[in-house]
CSV table of N, CA and C in Angstrom, one decimal:
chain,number,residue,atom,x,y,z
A,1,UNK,N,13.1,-1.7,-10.8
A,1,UNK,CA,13.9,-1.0,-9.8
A,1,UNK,C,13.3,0.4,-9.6
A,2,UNK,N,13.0,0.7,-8.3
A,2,UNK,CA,13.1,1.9,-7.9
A,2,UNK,C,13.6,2.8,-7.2
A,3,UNK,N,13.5,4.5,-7.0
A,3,UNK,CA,14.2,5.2,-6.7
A,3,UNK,C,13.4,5.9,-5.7
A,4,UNK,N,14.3,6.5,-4.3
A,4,UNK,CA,13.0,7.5,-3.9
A,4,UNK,C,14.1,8.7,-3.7
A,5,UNK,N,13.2,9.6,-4.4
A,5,UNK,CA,13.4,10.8,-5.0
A,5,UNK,C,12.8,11.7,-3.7
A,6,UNK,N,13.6,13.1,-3.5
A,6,UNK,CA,12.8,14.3,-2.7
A,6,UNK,C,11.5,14.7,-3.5
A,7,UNK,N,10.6,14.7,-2.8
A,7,UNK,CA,9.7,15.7,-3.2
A,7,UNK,C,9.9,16.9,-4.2
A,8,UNK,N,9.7,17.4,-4.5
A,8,UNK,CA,9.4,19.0,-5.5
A,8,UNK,C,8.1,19.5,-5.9
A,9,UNK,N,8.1,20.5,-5.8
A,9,UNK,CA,6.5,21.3,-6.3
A,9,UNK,C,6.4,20.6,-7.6
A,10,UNK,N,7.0,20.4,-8.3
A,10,UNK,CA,6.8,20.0,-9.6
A,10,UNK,C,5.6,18.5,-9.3
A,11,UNK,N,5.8,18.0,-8.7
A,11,UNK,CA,5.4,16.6,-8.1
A,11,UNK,C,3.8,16.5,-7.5
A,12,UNK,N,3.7,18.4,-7.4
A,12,UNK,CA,2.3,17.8,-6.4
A,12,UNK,C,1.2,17.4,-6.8
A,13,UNK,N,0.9,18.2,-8.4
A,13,UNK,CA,-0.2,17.9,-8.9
A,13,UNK,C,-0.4,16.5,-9.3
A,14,UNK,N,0.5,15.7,-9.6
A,14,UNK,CA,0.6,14.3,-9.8
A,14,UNK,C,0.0,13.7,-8.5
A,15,UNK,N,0.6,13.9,-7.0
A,15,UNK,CA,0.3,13.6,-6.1
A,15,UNK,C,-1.4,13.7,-5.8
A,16,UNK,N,-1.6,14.8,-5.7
A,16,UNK,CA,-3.1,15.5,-5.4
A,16,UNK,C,-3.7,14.5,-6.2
A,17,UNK,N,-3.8,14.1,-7.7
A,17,UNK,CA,-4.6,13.6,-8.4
A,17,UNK,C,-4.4,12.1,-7.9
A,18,UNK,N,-3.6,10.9,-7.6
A,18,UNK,CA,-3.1,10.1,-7.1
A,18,UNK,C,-4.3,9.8,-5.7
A,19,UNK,N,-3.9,10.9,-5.3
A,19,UNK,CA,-4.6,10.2,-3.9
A,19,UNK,C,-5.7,10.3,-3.3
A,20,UNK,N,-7.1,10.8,-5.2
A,20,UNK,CA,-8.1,10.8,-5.0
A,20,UNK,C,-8.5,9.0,-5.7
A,21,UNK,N,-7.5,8.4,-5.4
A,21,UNK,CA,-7.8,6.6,-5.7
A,21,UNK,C,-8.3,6.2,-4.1
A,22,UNK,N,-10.0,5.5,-4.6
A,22,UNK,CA,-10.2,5.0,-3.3
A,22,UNK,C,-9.2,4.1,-2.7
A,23,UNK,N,-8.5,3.2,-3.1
A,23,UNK,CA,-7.3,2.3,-2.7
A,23,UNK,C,-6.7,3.7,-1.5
A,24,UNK,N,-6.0,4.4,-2.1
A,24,UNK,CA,-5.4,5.4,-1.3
A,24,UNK,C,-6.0,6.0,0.0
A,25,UNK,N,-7.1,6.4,-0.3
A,25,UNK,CA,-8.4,7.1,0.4
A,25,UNK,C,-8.6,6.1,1.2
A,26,UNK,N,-8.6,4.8,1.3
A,26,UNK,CA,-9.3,3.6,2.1
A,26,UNK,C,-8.0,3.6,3.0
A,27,UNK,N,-7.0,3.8,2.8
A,27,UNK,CA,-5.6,3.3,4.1
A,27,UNK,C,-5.0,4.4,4.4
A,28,UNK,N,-5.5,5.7,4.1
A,28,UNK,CA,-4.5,6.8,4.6
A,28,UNK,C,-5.2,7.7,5.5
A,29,UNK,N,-4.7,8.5,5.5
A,29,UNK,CA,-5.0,10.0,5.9
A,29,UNK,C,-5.9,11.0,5.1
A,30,UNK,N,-5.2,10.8,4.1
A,30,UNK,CA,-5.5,11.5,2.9
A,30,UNK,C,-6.5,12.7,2.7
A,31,UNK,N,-7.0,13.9,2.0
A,31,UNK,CA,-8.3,13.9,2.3
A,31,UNK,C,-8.6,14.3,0.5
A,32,UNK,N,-9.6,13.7,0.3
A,32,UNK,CA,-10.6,13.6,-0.8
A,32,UNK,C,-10.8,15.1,-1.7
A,33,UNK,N,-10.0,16.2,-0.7
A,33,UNK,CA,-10.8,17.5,-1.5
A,33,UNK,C,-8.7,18.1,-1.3
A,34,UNK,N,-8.3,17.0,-1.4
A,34,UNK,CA,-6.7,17.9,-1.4
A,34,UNK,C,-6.1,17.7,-2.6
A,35,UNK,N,-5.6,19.4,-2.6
A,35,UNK,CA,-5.0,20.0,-4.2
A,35,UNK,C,-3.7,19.7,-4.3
A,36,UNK,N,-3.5,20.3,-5.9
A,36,UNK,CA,-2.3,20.4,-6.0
A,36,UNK,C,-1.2,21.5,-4.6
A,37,UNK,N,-2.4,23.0,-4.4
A,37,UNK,CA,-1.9,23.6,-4.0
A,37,UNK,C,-1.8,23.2,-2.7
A,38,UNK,N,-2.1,22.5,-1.7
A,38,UNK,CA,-1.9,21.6,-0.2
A,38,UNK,C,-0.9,21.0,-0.7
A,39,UNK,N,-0.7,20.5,-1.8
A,39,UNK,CA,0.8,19.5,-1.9
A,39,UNK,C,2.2,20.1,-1.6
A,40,UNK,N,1.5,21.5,-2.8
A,40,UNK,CA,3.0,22.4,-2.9
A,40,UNK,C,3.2,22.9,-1.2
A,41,UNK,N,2.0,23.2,-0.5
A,41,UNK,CA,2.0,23.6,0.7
A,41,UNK,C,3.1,22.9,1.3
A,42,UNK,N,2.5,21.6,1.5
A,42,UNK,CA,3.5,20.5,2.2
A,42,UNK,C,4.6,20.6,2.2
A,43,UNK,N,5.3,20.3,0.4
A,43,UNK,CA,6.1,20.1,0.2
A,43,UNK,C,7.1,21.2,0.9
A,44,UNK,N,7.1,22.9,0.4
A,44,UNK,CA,7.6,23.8,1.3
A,44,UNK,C,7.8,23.8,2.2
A,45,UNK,N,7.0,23.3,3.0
A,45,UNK,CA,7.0,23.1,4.7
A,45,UNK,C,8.0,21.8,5.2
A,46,UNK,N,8.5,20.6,4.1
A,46,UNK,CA,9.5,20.1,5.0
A,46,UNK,C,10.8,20.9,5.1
A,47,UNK,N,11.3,19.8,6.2
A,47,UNK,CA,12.4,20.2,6.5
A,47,UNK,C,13.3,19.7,5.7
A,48,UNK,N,14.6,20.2,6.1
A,48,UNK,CA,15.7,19.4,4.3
A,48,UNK,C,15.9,18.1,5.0
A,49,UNK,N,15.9,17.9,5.9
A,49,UNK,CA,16.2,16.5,6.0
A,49,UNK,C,15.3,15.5,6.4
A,50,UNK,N,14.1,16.2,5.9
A,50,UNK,CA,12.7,15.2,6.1
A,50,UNK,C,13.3,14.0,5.6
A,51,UNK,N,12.5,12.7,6.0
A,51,UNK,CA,12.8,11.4,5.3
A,51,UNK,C,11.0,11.5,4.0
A,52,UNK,N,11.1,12.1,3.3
A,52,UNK,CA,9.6,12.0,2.6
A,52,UNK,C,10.2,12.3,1.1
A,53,UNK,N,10.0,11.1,0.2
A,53,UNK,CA,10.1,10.9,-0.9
A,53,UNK,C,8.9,10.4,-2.4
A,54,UNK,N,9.0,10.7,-3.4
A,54,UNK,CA,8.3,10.4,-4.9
A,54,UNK,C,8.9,9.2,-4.7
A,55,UNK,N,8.2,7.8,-5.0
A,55,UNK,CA,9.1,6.8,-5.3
A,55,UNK,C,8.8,6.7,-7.0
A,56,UNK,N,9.8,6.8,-7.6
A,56,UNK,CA,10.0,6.6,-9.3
A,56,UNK,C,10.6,4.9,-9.6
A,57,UNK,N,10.2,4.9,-10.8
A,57,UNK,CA,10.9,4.0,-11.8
A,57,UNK,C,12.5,4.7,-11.9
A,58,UNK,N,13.0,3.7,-11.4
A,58,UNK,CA,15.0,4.3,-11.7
A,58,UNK,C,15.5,4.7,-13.1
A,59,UNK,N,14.7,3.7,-14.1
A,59,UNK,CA,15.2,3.9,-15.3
A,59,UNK,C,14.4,5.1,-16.0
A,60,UNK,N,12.8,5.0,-15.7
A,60,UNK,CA,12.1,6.0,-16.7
A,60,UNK,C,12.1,7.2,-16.2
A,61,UNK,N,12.0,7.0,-14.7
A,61,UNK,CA,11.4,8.6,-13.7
A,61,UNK,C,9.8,8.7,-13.3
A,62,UNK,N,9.3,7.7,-14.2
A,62,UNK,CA,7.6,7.6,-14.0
A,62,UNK,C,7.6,7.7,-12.6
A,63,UNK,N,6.7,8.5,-11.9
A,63,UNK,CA,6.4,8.5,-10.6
A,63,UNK,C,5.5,7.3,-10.1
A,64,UNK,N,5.7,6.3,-9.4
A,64,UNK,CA,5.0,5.3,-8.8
A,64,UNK,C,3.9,5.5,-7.2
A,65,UNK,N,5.1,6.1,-6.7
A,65,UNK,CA,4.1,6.5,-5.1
A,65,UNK,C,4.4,7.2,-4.3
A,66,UNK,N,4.4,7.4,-3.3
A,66,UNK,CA,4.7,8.2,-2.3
A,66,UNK,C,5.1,7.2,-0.9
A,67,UNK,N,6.6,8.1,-0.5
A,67,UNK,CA,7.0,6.7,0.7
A,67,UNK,C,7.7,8.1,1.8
A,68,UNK,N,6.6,7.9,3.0
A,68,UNK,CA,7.9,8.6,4.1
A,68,UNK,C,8.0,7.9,5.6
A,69,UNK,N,9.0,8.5,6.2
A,69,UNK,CA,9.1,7.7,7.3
A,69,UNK,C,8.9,8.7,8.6
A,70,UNK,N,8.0,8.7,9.6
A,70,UNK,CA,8.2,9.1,10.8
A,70,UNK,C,9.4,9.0,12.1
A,71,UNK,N,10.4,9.5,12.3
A,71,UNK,CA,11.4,9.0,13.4
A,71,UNK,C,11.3,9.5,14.4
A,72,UNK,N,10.7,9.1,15.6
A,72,UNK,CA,10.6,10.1,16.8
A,72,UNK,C,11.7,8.7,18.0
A,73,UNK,N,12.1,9.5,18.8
A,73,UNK,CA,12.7,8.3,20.0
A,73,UNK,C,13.0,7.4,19.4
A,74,UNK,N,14.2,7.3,17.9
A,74,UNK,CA,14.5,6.0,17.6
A,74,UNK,C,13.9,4.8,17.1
A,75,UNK,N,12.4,5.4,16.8
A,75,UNK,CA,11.5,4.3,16.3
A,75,UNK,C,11.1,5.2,15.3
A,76,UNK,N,11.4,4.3,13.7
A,76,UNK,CA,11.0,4.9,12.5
A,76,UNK,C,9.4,4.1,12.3
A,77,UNK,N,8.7,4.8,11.7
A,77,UNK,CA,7.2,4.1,11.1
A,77,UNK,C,7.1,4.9,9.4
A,78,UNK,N,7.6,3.7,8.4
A,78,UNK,CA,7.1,4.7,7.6
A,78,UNK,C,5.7,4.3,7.2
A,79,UNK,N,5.8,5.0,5.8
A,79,UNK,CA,4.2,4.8,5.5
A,79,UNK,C,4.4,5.2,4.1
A,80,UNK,N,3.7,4.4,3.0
A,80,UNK,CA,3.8,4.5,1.8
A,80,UNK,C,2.4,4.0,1.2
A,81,UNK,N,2.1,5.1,0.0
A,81,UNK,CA,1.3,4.2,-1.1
A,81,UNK,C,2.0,3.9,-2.4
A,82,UNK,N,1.2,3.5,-3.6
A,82,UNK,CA,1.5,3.0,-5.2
A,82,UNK,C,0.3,3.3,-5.5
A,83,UNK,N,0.2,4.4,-6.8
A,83,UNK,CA,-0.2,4.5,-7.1
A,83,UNK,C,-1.5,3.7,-8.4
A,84,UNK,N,-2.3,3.5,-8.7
A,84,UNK,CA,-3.0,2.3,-9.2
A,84,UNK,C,-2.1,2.1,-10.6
A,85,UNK,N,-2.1,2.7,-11.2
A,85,UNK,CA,-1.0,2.4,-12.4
A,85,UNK,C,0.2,1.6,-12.2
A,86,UNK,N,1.0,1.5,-11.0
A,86,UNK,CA,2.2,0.8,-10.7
A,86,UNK,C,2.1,-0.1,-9.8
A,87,UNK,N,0.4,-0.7,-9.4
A,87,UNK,CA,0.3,-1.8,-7.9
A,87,UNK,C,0.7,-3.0,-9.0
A,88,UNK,N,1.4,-3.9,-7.9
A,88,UNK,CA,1.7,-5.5,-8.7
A,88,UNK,C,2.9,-5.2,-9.6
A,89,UNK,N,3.6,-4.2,-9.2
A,89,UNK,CA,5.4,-4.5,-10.1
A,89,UNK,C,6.3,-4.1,-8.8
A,90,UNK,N,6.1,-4.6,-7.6
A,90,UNK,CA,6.9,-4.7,-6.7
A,90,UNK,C,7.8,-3.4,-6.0
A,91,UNK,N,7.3,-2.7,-6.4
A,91,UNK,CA,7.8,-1.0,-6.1
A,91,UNK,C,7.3,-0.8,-4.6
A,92,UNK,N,5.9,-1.5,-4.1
A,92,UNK,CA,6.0,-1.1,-2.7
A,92,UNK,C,7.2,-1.8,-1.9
A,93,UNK,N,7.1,-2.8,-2.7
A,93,UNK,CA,8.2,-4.0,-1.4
A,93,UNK,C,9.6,-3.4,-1.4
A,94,UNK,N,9.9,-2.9,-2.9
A,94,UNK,CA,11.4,-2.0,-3.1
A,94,UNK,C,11.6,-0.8,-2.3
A,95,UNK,N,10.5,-0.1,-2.5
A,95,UNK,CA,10.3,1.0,-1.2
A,95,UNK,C,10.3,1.0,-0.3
A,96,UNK,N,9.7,-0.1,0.8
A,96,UNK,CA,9.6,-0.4,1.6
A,96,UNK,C,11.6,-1.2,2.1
A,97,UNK,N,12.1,-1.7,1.8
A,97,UNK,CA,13.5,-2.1,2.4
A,97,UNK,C,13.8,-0.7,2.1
A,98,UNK,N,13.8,0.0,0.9
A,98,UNK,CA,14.7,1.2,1.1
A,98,UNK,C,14.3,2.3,1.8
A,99,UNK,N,13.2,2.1,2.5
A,99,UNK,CA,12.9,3.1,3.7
A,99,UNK,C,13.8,2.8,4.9
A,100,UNK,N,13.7,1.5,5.3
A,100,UNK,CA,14.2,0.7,6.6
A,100,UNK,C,15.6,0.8,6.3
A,101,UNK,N,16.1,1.0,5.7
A,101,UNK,CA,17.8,1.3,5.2
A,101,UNK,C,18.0,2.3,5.9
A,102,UNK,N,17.3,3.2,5.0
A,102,UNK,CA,17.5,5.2,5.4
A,102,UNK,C,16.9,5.1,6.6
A,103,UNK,N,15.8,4.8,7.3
A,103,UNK,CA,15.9,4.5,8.8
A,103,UNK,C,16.6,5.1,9.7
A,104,UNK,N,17.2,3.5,9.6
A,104,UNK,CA,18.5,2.7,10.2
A,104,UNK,C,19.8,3.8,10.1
A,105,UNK,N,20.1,4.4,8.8
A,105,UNK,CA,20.9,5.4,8.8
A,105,UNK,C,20.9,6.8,9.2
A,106,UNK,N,19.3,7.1,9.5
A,106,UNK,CA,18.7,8.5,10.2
A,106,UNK,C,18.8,8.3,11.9
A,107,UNK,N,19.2,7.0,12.0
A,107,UNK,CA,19.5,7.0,13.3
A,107,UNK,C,18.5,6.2,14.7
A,108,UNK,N,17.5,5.0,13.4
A,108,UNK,CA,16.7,4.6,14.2
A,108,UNK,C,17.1,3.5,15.0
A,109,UNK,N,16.4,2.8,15.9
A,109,UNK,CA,16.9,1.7,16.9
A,109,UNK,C,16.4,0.7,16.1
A,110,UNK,N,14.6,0.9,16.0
A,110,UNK,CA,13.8,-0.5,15.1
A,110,UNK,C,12.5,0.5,14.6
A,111,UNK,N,12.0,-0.5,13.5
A,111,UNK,CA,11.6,0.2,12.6
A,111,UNK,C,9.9,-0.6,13.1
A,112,UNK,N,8.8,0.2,12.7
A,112,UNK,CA,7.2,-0.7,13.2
A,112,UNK,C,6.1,0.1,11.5
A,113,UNK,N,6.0,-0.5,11.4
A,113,UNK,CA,4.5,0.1,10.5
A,113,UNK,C,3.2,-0.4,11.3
A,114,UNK,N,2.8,0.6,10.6
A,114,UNK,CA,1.0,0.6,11.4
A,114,UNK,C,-0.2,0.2,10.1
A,115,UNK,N,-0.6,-0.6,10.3
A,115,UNK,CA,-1.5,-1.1,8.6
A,115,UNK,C,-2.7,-1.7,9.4
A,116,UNK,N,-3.1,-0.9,8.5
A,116,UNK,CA,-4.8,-1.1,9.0
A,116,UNK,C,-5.1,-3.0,9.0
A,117,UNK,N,-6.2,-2.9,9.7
A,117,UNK,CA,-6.3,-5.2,10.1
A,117,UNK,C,-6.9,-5.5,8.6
A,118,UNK,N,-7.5,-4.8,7.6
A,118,UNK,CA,-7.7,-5.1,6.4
A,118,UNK,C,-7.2,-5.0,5.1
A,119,UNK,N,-5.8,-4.4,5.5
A,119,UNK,CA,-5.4,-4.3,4.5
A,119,UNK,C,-4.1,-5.1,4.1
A,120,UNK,N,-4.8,-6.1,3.2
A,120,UNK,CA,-3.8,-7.2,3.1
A,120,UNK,C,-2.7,-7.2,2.1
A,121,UNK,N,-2.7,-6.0,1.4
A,121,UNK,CA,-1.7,-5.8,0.0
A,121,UNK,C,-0.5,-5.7,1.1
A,122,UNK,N,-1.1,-4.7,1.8
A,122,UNK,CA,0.0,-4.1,2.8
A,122,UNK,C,0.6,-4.9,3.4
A,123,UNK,N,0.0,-5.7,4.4
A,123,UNK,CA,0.7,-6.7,4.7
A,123,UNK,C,1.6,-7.8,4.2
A,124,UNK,N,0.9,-8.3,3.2
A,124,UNK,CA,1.9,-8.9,2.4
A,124,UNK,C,3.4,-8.3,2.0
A,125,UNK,N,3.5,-7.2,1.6
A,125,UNK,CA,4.8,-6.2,1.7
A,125,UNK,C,5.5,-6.7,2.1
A,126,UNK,N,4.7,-5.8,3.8
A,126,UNK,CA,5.6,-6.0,5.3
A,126,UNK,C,6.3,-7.3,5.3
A,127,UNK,N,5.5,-8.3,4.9
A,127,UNK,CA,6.1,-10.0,5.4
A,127,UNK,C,7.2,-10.0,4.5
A,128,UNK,N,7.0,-9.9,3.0
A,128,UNK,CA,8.3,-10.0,2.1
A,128,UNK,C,9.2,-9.2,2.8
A,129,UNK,N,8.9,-8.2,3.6
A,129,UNK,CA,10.4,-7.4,4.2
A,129,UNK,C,11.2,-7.8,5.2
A,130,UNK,N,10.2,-8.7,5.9
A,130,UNK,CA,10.3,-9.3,6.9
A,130,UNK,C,9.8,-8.5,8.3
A,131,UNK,N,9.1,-7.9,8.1
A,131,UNK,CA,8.4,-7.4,9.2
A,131,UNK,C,7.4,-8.8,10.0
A,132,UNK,N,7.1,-8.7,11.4
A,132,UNK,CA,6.7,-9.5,12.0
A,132,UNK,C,5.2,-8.7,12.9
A,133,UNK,N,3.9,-9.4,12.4
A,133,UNK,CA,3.0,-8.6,12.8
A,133,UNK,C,2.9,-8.8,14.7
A,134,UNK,N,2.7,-8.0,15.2
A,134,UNK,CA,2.3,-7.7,16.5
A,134,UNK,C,1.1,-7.1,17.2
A,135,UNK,N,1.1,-6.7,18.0
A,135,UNK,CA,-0.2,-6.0,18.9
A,135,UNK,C,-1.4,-5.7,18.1
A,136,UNK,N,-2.5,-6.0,17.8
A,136,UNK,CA,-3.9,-5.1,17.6
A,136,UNK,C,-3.9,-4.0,18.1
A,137,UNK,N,-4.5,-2.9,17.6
A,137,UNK,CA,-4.9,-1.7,18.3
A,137,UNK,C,-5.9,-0.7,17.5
A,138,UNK,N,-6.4,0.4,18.2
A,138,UNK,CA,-7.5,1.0,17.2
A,138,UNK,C,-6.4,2.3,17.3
A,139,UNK,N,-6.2,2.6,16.2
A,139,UNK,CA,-5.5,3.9,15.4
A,139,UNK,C,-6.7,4.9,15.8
A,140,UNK,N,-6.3,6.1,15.9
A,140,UNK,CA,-7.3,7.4,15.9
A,140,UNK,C,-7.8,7.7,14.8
A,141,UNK,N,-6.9,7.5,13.9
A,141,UNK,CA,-7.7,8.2,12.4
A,141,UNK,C,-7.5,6.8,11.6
A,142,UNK,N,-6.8,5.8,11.4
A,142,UNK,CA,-6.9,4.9,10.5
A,142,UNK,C,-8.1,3.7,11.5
A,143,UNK,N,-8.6,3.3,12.3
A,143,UNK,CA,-9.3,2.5,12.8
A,143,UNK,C,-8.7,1.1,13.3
A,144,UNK,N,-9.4,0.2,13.0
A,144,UNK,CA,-8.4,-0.9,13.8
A,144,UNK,C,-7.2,-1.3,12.6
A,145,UNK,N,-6.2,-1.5,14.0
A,145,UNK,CA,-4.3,-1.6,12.8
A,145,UNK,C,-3.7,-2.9,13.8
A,146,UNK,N,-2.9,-3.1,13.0
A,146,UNK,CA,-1.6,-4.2,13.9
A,146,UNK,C,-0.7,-3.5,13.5
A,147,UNK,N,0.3,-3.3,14.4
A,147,UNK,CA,1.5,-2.8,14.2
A,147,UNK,C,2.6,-4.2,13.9
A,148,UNK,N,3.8,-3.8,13.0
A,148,UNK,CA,4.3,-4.4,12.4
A,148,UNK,C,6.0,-4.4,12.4
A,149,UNK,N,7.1,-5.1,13.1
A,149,UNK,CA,8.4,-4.9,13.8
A,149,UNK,C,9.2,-5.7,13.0
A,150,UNK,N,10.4,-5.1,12.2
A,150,UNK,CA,11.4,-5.7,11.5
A,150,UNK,C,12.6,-5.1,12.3
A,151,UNK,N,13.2,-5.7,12.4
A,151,UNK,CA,14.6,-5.3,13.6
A,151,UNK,C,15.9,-5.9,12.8
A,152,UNK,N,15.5,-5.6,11.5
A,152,UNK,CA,16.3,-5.6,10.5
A,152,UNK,C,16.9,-7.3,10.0
């Protein structure tokens, strides 16, 4: 069972170290030389009612990954990793419906992820969530993606 938790400075150096995993580095944004101190940057810089969460273990608090959601015009996109220590105990897939929840309650219409065309952990997810893959397209910074539509 997991939890997603706000961010905290406490969290970044965990983060920073996390998302020097090529797994991570291979499907994000990410960049290779980002600190702790870019994290705490971040973190500061949302707003309170960002949708961007730590996703934890419920019972322990172990930090697992990072899960946020983009809402612009009613269309949420989130975007999450797992960290290599917690891939294969189902924490993305958990993260993933409880993004499309909080969504749905931040006021979206339908929800789409964007996953790169090779990344099949991902996709697999999406399907358990019931997401339905769609359109090809080349991403500016991730390269070629299908975008991905669950309408709940």
């Amino acid at each position: 069972m997991i939890e997603l938790r706000r961010w905290s400075a406490s969290g970044a150096a965990w983060y920073a170290e996390q998302a020097k995993d090529p797994e991570i580095l291979r499907w994000t944004t990410d960049s290779p030389d980002l600190t702790a101190a870019d994290v705490r940057r971040a973190i500061a810089a949302l707003p309170e009612d960002a949708l961007a969460w730590m996703i934890t273990d419920a019972e322990t608090g172990e930090p697992l990954g990072n899960a946020a959601v983009d809402l612009k015009d009613g269309v949420a996109e989130p975007s999450y990793w797992i960290a290599a220590s917690a891939r294969g105990r189902g924490a993305a897939t958990e993260a993933l419906r409880e993004m499309c929840a909080r969504s749905l309650a931040a006021g979206a219409e339908r929800v789409e992820l964007v996953i790169h065309r090779d990344n099949a952990a991902s996709a697999r997810v999406a399907e358990k969530v019931g997401f339905v893959a769609g359109d090809a397209f080349e991403h500016p910074k991730l390269g070629p993606c299908v975008r991905y539509r669950w309408d709940g």
